[in-house]
């Protein structure tokens, strides 16, 4: 299958291209599209057979449910059976935006996409292209991140093409994603908001809105040996092609810890790639060649690190490094989302700085 990449700079001027994407979706086909978090791989969310094609294209386990992307409130009511007060509050504060709400589902939602659950994840993206595409399709759009299952999520159209070329007919290119990590997933089916996956709507933001006592983290996120409530969170994820180890600890100790570990690995004959802050990489230029470094931004700038992290992981796909070392961040604010992704990408292999 030929994969067409269409750059969308202006959703009004390019209505025809968006109508064409809507047409493919209505007919059961797949379209990759930008959102403010990561690129999604979309299908008609009311058509179980169309959604089955997503699982094929990604190689995704069939028990991992898809979230539905909507353009407005009436689409929420089309698929959610009940919108509790908690969810109303979250929608008023954060939608459209980088958050997914878990709600009770209506029977119109195909079983194929919920993995047998009686709930459904609903997300209202803020990105112009995403919104225009959903409106053009006229139906809720089921969409996971547009990567091959297990790989880092794509934050550019090129990264989507790297995984999906030949598997889907169309990629809408809206440029790099603003946030760069997937939406915060919040389970709204109980009396407290439970964060199932951290994202750009941070725990601190939720606490400020709802109060400390009304926000919980899924125990699986804080290392407890329990099955996570978001089925996808139990799978290996975001993994680069070479094994990654994280170095965690005080920023001031980082460079020295990296140097020690790099020298140890190099002495064993390894070619070491490093994913780290500008500050740490600067100190390692005498022992790591520039092409084996991925700079994820300045230590204190978490939004930039989030936006760069998946590209940094993917940048080693065709480099000779056989082992990777990555720098951990704080777990406050957006750092919780970044560390969640880095822990998964490393299979929880860590060293203290
Ligand atoms: O930012 C995002 O959320 C991106 C963009 C494309 O919107 N989408 C995304 O989808 O990250 P995906 O499929 O890669 O991750 C969705 C996660 C999975 O871990 C899945 O298990 C979980 O949401 N999930 C879906 N439905 C659920 C449900 N009813 N209850 C609990 N978790 C659910
Ligand atoms: Mg994903």
GROMACS .gro file of C-alpha atoms and ligand atoms in nm:
model
  387
    1UNK     CA    1   0.000   0.000   0.000
    2UNK     CA    2   0.128   0.347  -0.090
    3UNK     CA    3   0.134   0.587   0.203
    4UNK     CA    4   0.066   0.950   0.119
    5UNK     CA    5   0.196   1.222   0.353
    6UNK     CA    6  -0.003   1.546   0.329
    7UNK     CA    7   0.124   1.857   0.507
    8UNK     CA    8  -0.156   2.059   0.666
    9UNK     CA    9  -0.060   2.420   0.739
   10UNK     CA   10  -0.404   2.577   0.725
   11UNK     CA   11  -0.716   2.378   0.813
   12UNK     CA   12  -0.949   2.627   0.644
   13UNK     CA   13  -0.758   2.655   0.317
   14UNK     CA   14  -0.705   2.276   0.307
   15UNK     CA   15  -1.063   2.163   0.360
   16UNK     CA   16  -1.048   1.932   0.061
   17UNK     CA   17  -0.755   1.736   0.204
   18UNK     CA   18  -0.932   1.705   0.539
   19UNK     CA   19  -1.258   1.598   0.369
   20UNK     CA   20  -1.057   1.330   0.189
   21UNK     CA   21  -0.918   1.206   0.524
   22UNK     CA   22  -1.274   1.205   0.662
   23UNK     CA   23  -1.389   1.001   0.364
   24UNK     CA   24  -1.115   0.738   0.415
   25UNK     CA   25  -1.214   0.713   0.783
   26UNK     CA   26  -1.588   0.682   0.709
   27UNK     CA   27  -1.511   0.402   0.465
   28UNK     CA   28  -1.326   0.203   0.731
   29UNK     CA   29  -0.967   0.306   0.645
   30UNK     CA   30  -0.685   0.430   0.870
   31UNK     CA   31  -0.543   0.784   0.883
   32UNK     CA   32  -0.251   0.895   1.102
   33UNK     CA   33  -0.292   1.247   1.236
   34UNK     CA   34  -0.120   1.496   1.465
   35UNK     CA   35  -0.244   1.586   1.813
   36UNK     CA   36  -0.088   1.814   2.074
   37UNK     CA   37   0.047   1.504   2.258
   38UNK     CA   38   0.168   1.248   2.002
   39UNK     CA   39   0.052   1.134   1.655
   40UNK     CA   40  -0.251   0.907   1.654
   41UNK     CA   41  -0.350   0.622   1.421
   42UNK     CA   42  -0.720   0.684   1.361
   43UNK     CA   43  -1.017   0.472   1.254
   44UNK     CA   44  -1.394   0.518   1.271
   45UNK     CA   45  -1.457   0.455   1.641
   46UNK     CA   46  -1.809   0.324   1.581
   47UNK     CA   47  -1.694   0.060   1.332
   48UNK     CA   48  -1.545  -0.249   1.498
   49UNK     CA   49  -1.395  -0.381   1.174
   50UNK     CA   50  -1.222  -0.052   1.099
   51UNK     CA   51  -1.079  -0.054   1.452
   52UNK     CA   52  -0.955  -0.411   1.404
   53UNK     CA   53  -0.728  -0.273   1.129
   54UNK     CA   54  -0.555  -0.053   1.390
   55UNK     CA   55  -0.455  -0.363   1.589
   56UNK     CA   56  -0.318  -0.523   1.269
   57UNK     CA   57  -0.121  -0.217   1.158
   58UNK     CA   58   0.037  -0.170   1.502
   59UNK     CA   59   0.076  -0.533   1.603
   60UNK     CA   60  -0.117  -0.436   1.917
   61UNK     CA   61  -0.241  -0.697   2.168
   62UNK     CA   62  -0.619  -0.726   2.127
   63UNK     CA   63  -0.693  -0.685   2.501
   64UNK     CA   64  -0.549  -0.332   2.497
   65UNK     CA   65  -0.844  -0.093   2.452
   66UNK     CA   66  -0.846   0.213   2.223
   67UNK     CA   67  -0.946   0.562   2.330
   68UNK     CA   68  -1.204   0.765   2.136
   69UNK     CA   69  -1.124   1.115   2.011
   70UNK     CA   70  -1.413   1.359   1.992
   71UNK     CA   71  -1.450   1.712   1.858
   72UNK     CA   72  -1.722   1.842   2.089
   73UNK     CA   73  -1.943   1.771   2.385
   74UNK     CA   74  -2.225   1.609   2.190
   75UNK     CA   75  -1.982   1.342   2.067
   76UNK     CA   76  -1.892   1.273   2.432
   77UNK     CA   77  -2.258   1.206   2.509
   78UNK     CA   78  -2.285   0.987   2.202
   79UNK     CA   79  -2.036   0.735   2.349
   80UNK     CA   80  -2.039   0.789   2.728
   81UNK     CA   81  -2.336   0.655   2.924
   82UNK     CA   82  -2.293   0.888   3.215
   83UNK     CA   83  -2.077   1.192   3.274
   84UNK     CA   84  -2.033   1.221   3.653
   85UNK     CA   85  -1.978   1.558   3.823
   86UNK     CA   86  -1.607   1.482   3.858
   87UNK     CA   87  -1.573   1.441   3.482
   88UNK     CA   88  -1.775   1.757   3.415
   89UNK     CA   89  -1.531   1.947   3.630
   90UNK     CA   90  -1.229   1.803   3.451
   91UNK     CA   91  -1.380   1.873   3.110
   92UNK     CA   92  -1.457   2.233   3.201
   93UNK     CA   93  -1.098   2.284   3.318
   94UNK     CA   94  -0.892   2.083   3.070
   95UNK     CA   95  -1.089   2.000   2.753
   96UNK     CA   96  -0.995   2.037   2.480
   97UNK     CA   97  -0.646   1.938   2.590
   98UNK     CA   98  -0.401   1.659   2.678
   99UNK     CA   99  -0.631   1.452   2.902
  100UNK     CA  100  -0.830   1.129   2.855
  101UNK     CA  101  -1.129   1.057   3.078
  102UNK     CA  102  -1.235   0.700   3.156
  103UNK     CA  103  -1.616   0.693   3.166
  104UNK     CA  104  -1.892   0.431   3.152
  105UNK     CA  105  -1.957   0.346   2.791
  106UNK     CA  106  -2.269   0.324   2.580
  107UNK     CA  107  -2.343   0.009   2.381
  108UNK     CA  108  -2.285   0.199   2.054
  109UNK     CA  109  -1.911   0.163   2.132
  110UNK     CA  110  -1.790  -0.156   1.961
  111UNK     CA  111  -1.667  -0.433   2.195
  112UNK     CA  112  -1.365  -0.465   1.968
  113UNK     CA  113  -1.213  -0.145   2.105
  114UNK     CA  114  -1.287  -0.172   2.478
  115UNK     CA  115  -1.113  -0.503   2.538
  116UNK     CA  116  -1.423  -0.627   2.719
  117UNK     CA  117  -1.434  -0.336   2.969
  118UNK     CA  118  -1.760  -0.152   3.047
  119UNK     CA  119  -1.573   0.179   3.027
  120UNK     CA  120  -1.428   0.385   2.746
  121UNK     CA  121  -1.148   0.642   2.730
  122UNK     CA  122  -1.253   0.974   2.579
  123UNK     CA  123  -1.021   1.249   2.468
  124UNK     CA  124  -1.097   1.587   2.309
  125UNK     CA  125  -0.774   1.701   2.142
  126UNK     CA  126  -0.690   2.066   2.113
  127UNK     CA  127  -0.484   2.039   1.796
  128UNK     CA  128  -0.649   2.215   1.498
  129UNK     CA  129  -0.575   1.941   1.246
  130UNK     CA  130  -0.705   1.669   1.479
  131UNK     CA  131  -1.025   1.861   1.545
  132UNK     CA  132  -1.083   1.943   1.179
  133UNK     CA  133  -1.025   1.580   1.082
  134UNK     CA  134  -1.269   1.445   1.344
  135UNK     CA  135  -1.531   1.695   1.228
  136UNK     CA  136  -1.474   1.600   0.865
  137UNK     CA  137  -1.520   1.232   0.956
  138UNK     CA  138  -1.832   1.312   1.158
  139UNK     CA  139  -1.773   1.021   1.397
  140UNK     CA  140  -1.562   0.967   1.711
  141UNK     CA  141  -1.216   0.852   1.607
  142UNK     CA  142  -1.051   0.559   1.782
  143UNK     CA  143  -0.677   0.622   1.796
  144UNK     CA  144  -0.377   0.483   1.979
  145UNK     CA  145  -0.034   0.639   1.931
  146UNK     CA  146   0.077   0.579   1.570
  147UNK     CA  147   0.381   0.360   1.648
  148UNK     CA  148   0.441  -0.010   1.604
  149UNK     CA  149   0.339  -0.163   1.937
  150UNK     CA  150   0.621  -0.138   2.194
  151UNK     CA  151   0.816   0.137   2.010
  152UNK     CA  152   0.848   0.502   2.121
  153UNK     CA  153   0.542   0.708   2.026
  154UNK     CA  154   0.582   0.929   1.718
  155UNK     CA  155   0.592   1.307   1.761
  156UNK     CA  156   0.659   1.391   1.396
  157UNK     CA  157   0.506   1.275   1.067
  158UNK     CA  158   0.848   1.133   0.971
  159UNK     CA  159   0.849   0.911   1.281
  160UNK     CA  160   0.498   0.791   1.190
  161UNK     CA  161   0.617   0.710   0.839
  162UNK     CA  162   0.916   0.522   0.986
  163UNK     CA  163   0.674   0.278   1.153
  164UNK     CA  164   0.364   0.292   0.932
  165UNK     CA  165   0.481   0.347   0.571
  166UNK     CA  166   0.322   0.079   0.352
  167UNK     CA  167   0.063  -0.009   0.619
  168UNK     CA  168  -0.178   0.286   0.593
  169UNK     CA  169  -0.297   0.509   0.307
  170UNK     CA  170  -0.258   0.855   0.461
  171UNK     CA  171  -0.055   1.051   0.716
  172UNK     CA  172  -0.158   1.410   0.793
  173UNK     CA  173   0.154   1.609   0.877
  174UNK     CA  174   0.093   1.888   1.127
  175UNK     CA  175   0.458   1.934   1.229
  176UNK     CA  176   0.609   1.833   1.564
  177UNK     CA  177   0.373   1.773   1.860
  178UNK     CA  178   0.366   2.043   2.127
  179UNK     CA  179   0.366   1.829   2.444
  180UNK     CA  180   0.538   1.515   2.318
  181UNK     CA  181   0.405   1.271   2.580
  182UNK     CA  182   0.064   1.105   2.566
  183UNK     CA  183  -0.239   1.244   2.747
  184UNK     CA  184  -0.297   1.210   3.120
  185UNK     CA  185  -0.549   0.927   3.169
  186UNK     CA  186  -0.791   0.989   3.455
  187UNK     CA  187  -1.038   0.726   3.570
  188UNK     CA  188  -1.360   0.912   3.653
  189UNK     CA  189  -1.577   0.611   3.736
  190UNK     CA  190  -1.527   0.627   4.114
  191UNK     CA  191  -1.562   0.907   4.367
  192UNK     CA  192  -1.196   1.012   4.328
  193UNK     CA  193  -0.999   1.098   4.017
  194UNK     CA  194  -0.741   0.822   3.964
  195UNK     CA  195  -0.444   0.895   3.741
  196UNK     CA  196  -0.377   0.583   3.533
  197UNK     CA  197  -0.110   0.742   3.313
  198UNK     CA  198   0.066   1.072   3.394
  199UNK     CA  199   0.081   1.341   3.124
  200UNK     CA  200   0.086   1.715   3.064
  201UNK     CA  201  -0.219   1.770   3.283
  202UNK     CA  202  -0.014   1.708   3.594
  203UNK     CA  203  -0.102   1.556   3.928
  204UNK     CA  204  -0.042   1.902   4.079
  205UNK     CA  205  -0.292   2.061   3.837
  206UNK     CA  206  -0.555   1.799   3.921
  207UNK     CA  207  -0.494   1.842   4.294
  208UNK     CA  208  -0.531   2.216   4.268
  209UNK     CA  209  -0.867   2.177   4.095
  210UNK     CA  210  -1.013   1.889   4.296
  211UNK     CA  211  -0.829   1.897   4.629
  212UNK     CA  212  -0.557   1.663   4.759
  213UNK     CA  213  -0.810   1.410   4.893
  214UNK     CA  214  -0.980   1.368   4.558
  215UNK     CA  215  -0.682   1.269   4.345
  216UNK     CA  216  -0.508   0.930   4.357
  217UNK     CA  217  -0.231   0.771   4.155
  218UNK     CA  218  -0.293   0.419   4.027
  219UNK     CA  219  -0.079   0.206   4.264
  220UNK     CA  220   0.087   0.044   3.961
  221UNK     CA  221   0.244   0.384   3.882
  222UNK     CA  222   0.427   0.405   4.211
  223UNK     CA  223   0.599   0.071   4.173
  224UNK     CA  224   0.348  -0.152   4.351
  225UNK     CA  225   0.339  -0.503   4.209
  226UNK     CA  226  -0.022  -0.483   4.094
  227UNK     CA  227  -0.182  -0.497   3.752
  228UNK     CA  228  -0.227  -0.141   3.618
  229UNK     CA  229  -0.586  -0.032   3.553
  230UNK     CA  230  -0.497   0.096   3.206
  231UNK     CA  231  -0.436  -0.236   3.028
  232UNK     CA  232  -0.172  -0.083   2.797
  233UNK     CA  233   0.044   0.018   3.091
  234UNK     CA  234   0.141  -0.343   3.160
  235UNK     CA  235   0.320  -0.391   2.829
  236UNK     CA  236   0.681  -0.308   2.745
  237UNK     CA  237   0.672   0.031   2.585
  238UNK     CA  238   0.866   0.307   2.419
  239UNK     CA  239   1.170   0.082   2.390
  240UNK     CA  240   1.464   0.196   2.177
  241UNK     CA  241   1.640  -0.072   1.972
  242UNK     CA  242   1.942  -0.093   2.207
  243UNK     CA  243   1.886  -0.162   2.580
  244UNK     CA  244   1.856   0.154   2.791
  245UNK     CA  245   1.970   0.205   3.152
  246UNK     CA  246   1.863   0.516   3.344
  247UNK     CA  247   2.087   0.710   3.579
  248UNK     CA  248   1.880   0.879   3.848
  249UNK     CA  249   1.966   1.121   4.124
  250UNK     CA  250   2.085   1.473   4.197
  251UNK     CA  251   2.154   1.683   3.885
  252UNK     CA  252   2.488   1.791   4.030
  253UNK     CA  253   2.610   1.430   4.049
  254UNK     CA  254   2.494   1.327   3.704
  255UNK     CA  255   2.793   1.405   3.486
  256UNK     CA  256   3.031   1.218   3.715
  257UNK     CA  257   2.804   0.914   3.736
  258UNK     CA  258   2.770   0.905   3.357
  259UNK     CA  259   3.145   0.927   3.311
  260UNK     CA  260   3.207   0.636   3.548
  261UNK     CA  261   2.948   0.413   3.381
  262UNK     CA  262   3.051   0.506   3.026
  263UNK     CA  263   3.415   0.426   3.100
  264UNK     CA  264   3.317   0.094   3.255
  265UNK     CA  265   3.105  -0.004   2.954
  266UNK     CA  266   3.359   0.116   2.699
  267UNK     CA  267   3.629  -0.090   2.874
  268UNK     CA  268   3.407  -0.395   2.813
  269UNK     CA  269   3.401  -0.312   2.442
  270UNK     CA  270   3.055  -0.152   2.427
  271UNK     CA  271   2.960   0.139   2.202
  272UNK     CA  272   2.767   0.364   2.438
  273UNK     CA  273   2.493   0.608   2.332
  274UNK     CA  274   2.380   0.878   2.575
  275UNK     CA  275   2.038   1.048   2.606
  276UNK     CA  276   2.077   1.335   2.848
  277UNK     CA  277   2.050   1.703   2.922
  278UNK     CA  278   2.256   1.969   2.756
  279UNK     CA  279   2.438   2.023   3.086
  280UNK     CA  280   2.548   1.660   3.123
  281UNK     CA  281   2.639   1.607   2.758
  282UNK     CA  282   2.866   1.911   2.765
  283UNK     CA  283   3.079   1.741   3.027
  284UNK     CA  284   3.112   1.418   2.830
  285UNK     CA  285   3.235   1.547   2.495
  286UNK     CA  286   3.583   1.402   2.551
  287UNK     CA  287   3.459   1.043   2.586
  288UNK     CA  288   3.138   1.026   2.376
  289UNK     CA  289   3.136   1.125   2.007
  290UNK     CA  290   2.866   1.377   1.913
  291UNK     CA  291   2.680   1.129   1.692
  292UNK     CA  292   2.628   0.901   1.992
  293UNK     CA  293   2.466   1.178   2.198
  294UNK     CA  294   2.099   1.281   2.201
  295UNK     CA  295   2.042   1.616   2.374
  296UNK     CA  296   1.691   1.623   2.526
  297UNK     CA  297   1.714   1.985   2.644
  298UNK     CA  298   1.814   2.180   2.953
  299UNK     CA  299   1.785   2.010   3.294
  300UNK     CA  300   1.534   2.261   3.429
  301UNK     CA  301   1.310   2.277   3.120
  302UNK     CA  302   1.069   1.986   3.159
  303UNK     CA  303   0.833   2.088   2.874
  304UNK     CA  304   1.121   2.079   2.627
  305UNK     CA  305   1.243   1.743   2.764
  306UNK     CA  306   0.890   1.597   2.727
  307UNK     CA  307   0.866   1.729   2.372
  308UNK     CA  308   1.205   1.578   2.276
  309UNK     CA  309   1.212   1.251   2.463
  310UNK     CA  310   1.065   1.014   2.203
  311UNK     CA  311   1.271   1.161   1.919
  312UNK     CA  312   1.580   1.124   2.138
  313UNK     CA  313   1.500   0.753   2.187
  314UNK     CA  314   1.424   0.704   1.818
  315UNK     CA  315   1.742   0.886   1.711
  316UNK     CA  316   1.943   0.574   1.802
  317UNK     CA  317   1.744   0.349   1.567
  318UNK     CA  318   2.013   0.361   1.301
  319UNK     CA  319   2.320   0.440   1.508
  320UNK     CA  320   2.585   0.188   1.612
  321UNK     CA  321   2.534   0.218   1.992
  322UNK     CA  322   2.476  -0.128   2.143
  323UNK     CA  323   2.390   0.010   2.490
  324UNK     CA  324   2.220   0.335   2.591
  325UNK     CA  325   2.240   0.542   2.907
  326UNK     CA  326   1.965   0.794   2.986
  327UNK     CA  327   1.938   1.074   3.242
  328UNK     CA  328   1.645   1.071   3.485
  329UNK     CA  329   1.459   1.391   3.575
  330UNK     CA  330   1.267   1.500   3.882
  331UNK     CA  331   0.928   1.331   3.921
  332UNK     CA  332   0.747   1.652   4.006
  333UNK     CA  333   0.507   1.822   3.766
  334UNK     CA  334   0.561   1.710   3.408
  335UNK     CA  335   0.861   1.511   3.538
  336UNK     CA  336   0.622   1.235   3.653
  337UNK     CA  337   0.515   1.173   3.292
  338UNK     CA  338   0.872   1.188   3.162
  339UNK     CA  339   1.000   0.945   3.426
  340UNK     CA  340   0.707   0.709   3.367
  341UNK     CA  341   0.803   0.685   2.998
  342UNK     CA  342   1.177   0.655   3.071
  343UNK     CA  343   1.119   0.380   3.327
  344UNK     CA  344   0.918   0.183   3.075
  345UNK     CA  345   1.165   0.248   2.794
  346UNK     CA  346   1.441   0.110   3.019
  347UNK     CA  347   1.239  -0.180   3.152
  348UNK     CA  348   1.302  -0.022   3.497
  349UNK     CA  349   1.682  -0.070   3.473
  350UNK     CA  350   1.828   0.213   3.682
  351UNK     CA  351   2.151   0.317   3.851
  352UNK     CA  352   2.180   0.578   4.127
  353UNK     CA  353   2.391   0.883   4.035
  354LIG     O1  354  -0.229   1.136   2.397
  354LIG     C1  355  -0.286   1.028   2.375
  354LIG     O2  356  -0.363   0.976   2.459
  354LIG     C2  357  -0.258   0.959   2.242
  354LIG     C3  358  -0.311   1.048   2.130
  354LIG     C4  359  -0.302   0.983   1.994
  354LIG     O3  360  -0.441   1.091   2.159
  354LIG     N1  361  -0.318   0.828   2.239
  354LIG     C5  362  -0.268   0.724   2.309
  354LIG     O4  363  -0.334   0.605   2.291
  354LIG     O5  364  -0.172   0.735   2.382
  354LIG     P1  365  -0.270   0.463   2.333
  354LIG     O6  366  -0.365   0.362   2.281
  354LIG     O7  367  -0.131   0.455   2.285
  354LIG     O8  368  -0.278   0.465   2.488
  354LIG     C6  369  -0.406   0.460   2.550
  354LIG     C7  370  -0.396   0.396   2.686
  354LIG     C8  371  -0.358   0.251   2.684
  354LIG     O9  372  -0.262   0.227   2.787
  354LIG     C9  373  -0.489   0.179   2.716
  354LIG    O10  374  -0.468   0.057   2.781
  354LIG    C10  375  -0.558   0.280   2.805
  354LIG    O11  376  -0.526   0.404   2.745
  354LIG     N2  377  -0.705   0.267   2.805
  354LIG    C11  378  -0.788   0.273   2.697
  354LIG     N3  379  -0.914   0.253   2.733
  354LIG    C12  380  -0.916   0.234   2.867
  354LIG    C13  381  -1.016   0.205   2.964
  354LIG     N4  382  -1.144   0.195   2.932
  354LIG     N5  383  -0.978   0.191   3.095
  354LIG    C14  384  -0.848   0.203   3.130
  354LIG     N6  385  -0.748   0.229   3.042
  354LIG    C15  386  -0.781   0.243   2.913
  355LIG    MG1  387   0.073   0.408   2.281
   0.00000   0.00000   0.00000
